Amino acid sequence: MTKGTPSQGKHNKGSNHIVCRRCGRRAFHVRKKVCAACGFGKSSKIKRFAWQWKKVTGKGNRVK
């Protein structure tokens, strides 16, 4: 068994994120038990921020 830099490439086999039960995105962290997209497992409210939507001034349709 060798050690060093060549061996470190073998540490990328598993996947940290699986499909989330709540939002359906592949963002649920297996070890943390928290969804990175919607916050499932951490909060009962859906994770959302103001910077997700473009700010619209004046009249017109809201842009998402």
CSV table of C-alpha atoms in Angstrom, one decimal:
chain,number,residue,atom,x,y,z
A,1,MET,CA,0.0,0.0,0.0
A,2,THR,CA,1.5,3.3,-1.0
A,3,LYS,CA,0.9,6.6,0.8
A,4,GLY,CA,1.1,10.2,-0.2
A,5,THR,CA,-0.6,12.1,-3.0
A,6,PRO,CA,-1.5,9.2,-5.3
A,7,SER,CA,-3.4,7.5,-2.4
A,8,GLN,CA,-5.5,10.7,-1.8
A,9,GLY,CA,-7.3,10.2,-5.1
A,10,LYS,CA,-8.9,7.1,-3.8
A,11,HIS,CA,-10.9,9.1,-1.2
A,12,ASN,CA,-13.5,10.3,-3.7
A,13,LYS,CA,-15.6,7.2,-4.1
A,14,GLY,CA,-18.7,7.8,-2.0
A,15,SER,CA,-21.4,10.5,-2.4
A,16,ASN,CA,-22.2,12.9,0.4
A,17,HIS,CA,-25.5,14.0,-0.9
A,18,ILE,CA,-28.7,12.0,-1.7
A,19,VAL,CA,-32.1,13.0,-2.9
A,20,CYS,CA,-34.0,15.1,-0.4
A,21,ARG,CA,-37.5,13.9,0.8
A,22,ARG,CA,-38.9,17.4,0.9
A,23,CYS,CA,-37.5,19.3,-2.1
A,24,GLY,CA,-36.5,16.4,-4.3
A,25,ARG,CA,-33.1,17.8,-5.1
A,26,ARG,CA,-29.8,15.9,-4.6
A,27,ALA,CA,-28.8,18.0,-1.7
A,28,PHE,CA,-29.4,16.0,1.4
A,29,HIS,CA,-26.1,15.5,3.3
A,30,VAL,CA,-25.9,11.9,4.5
A,31,ARG,CA,-23.7,12.5,7.5
A,32,LYS,CA,-25.1,15.9,8.6
A,33,LYS,CA,-28.7,14.8,8.0
A,34,VAL,CA,-29.5,18.3,6.5
A,35,CYS,CA,-30.6,19.4,3.1
A,36,ALA,CA,-28.4,22.1,1.6
A,37,ALA,CA,-31.1,23.3,-0.7
A,38,CYS,CA,-34.3,23.5,1.5
A,39,GLY,CA,-33.0,23.1,5.0
A,40,PHE,CA,-34.8,19.9,5.7
A,41,GLY,CA,-33.5,18.3,8.9
A,42,LYS,CA,-32.5,21.7,10.3
A,43,SER,CA,-35.6,23.8,10.1
A,44,SER,CA,-39.4,23.2,9.5
A,45,LYS,CA,-39.4,26.3,7.3
A,46,ILE,CA,-38.2,26.1,3.7
A,47,LYS,CA,-34.8,27.8,3.3
A,48,ARG,CA,-35.1,31.0,1.3
A,49,PHE,CA,-33.2,34.3,0.9
A,50,ALA,CA,-34.0,37.6,-0.6
A,51,TRP,CA,-31.0,37.4,-3.0
A,52,GLN,CA,-32.6,34.4,-4.7
A,53,TRP,CA,-35.0,36.8,-6.6
A,54,LYS,CA,-34.2,39.8,-8.8
A,55,LYS,CA,-35.3,43.0,-7.3
A,56,VAL,CA,-37.9,44.8,-9.4
A,57,THR,CA,-38.7,48.5,-9.1
A,58,GLY,CA,-41.8,50.2,-10.3
A,59,LYS,CA,-44.5,48.4,-12.3
A,60,GLY,CA,-44.1,45.1,-14.0
A,61,ASN,CA,-44.1,41.4,-13.4
A,62,ARG,CA,-42.0,40.0,-10.6
A,63,VAL,CA,-38.9,38.3,-11.8
A,64,LYS,CA,-37.8,35.0,-10.2
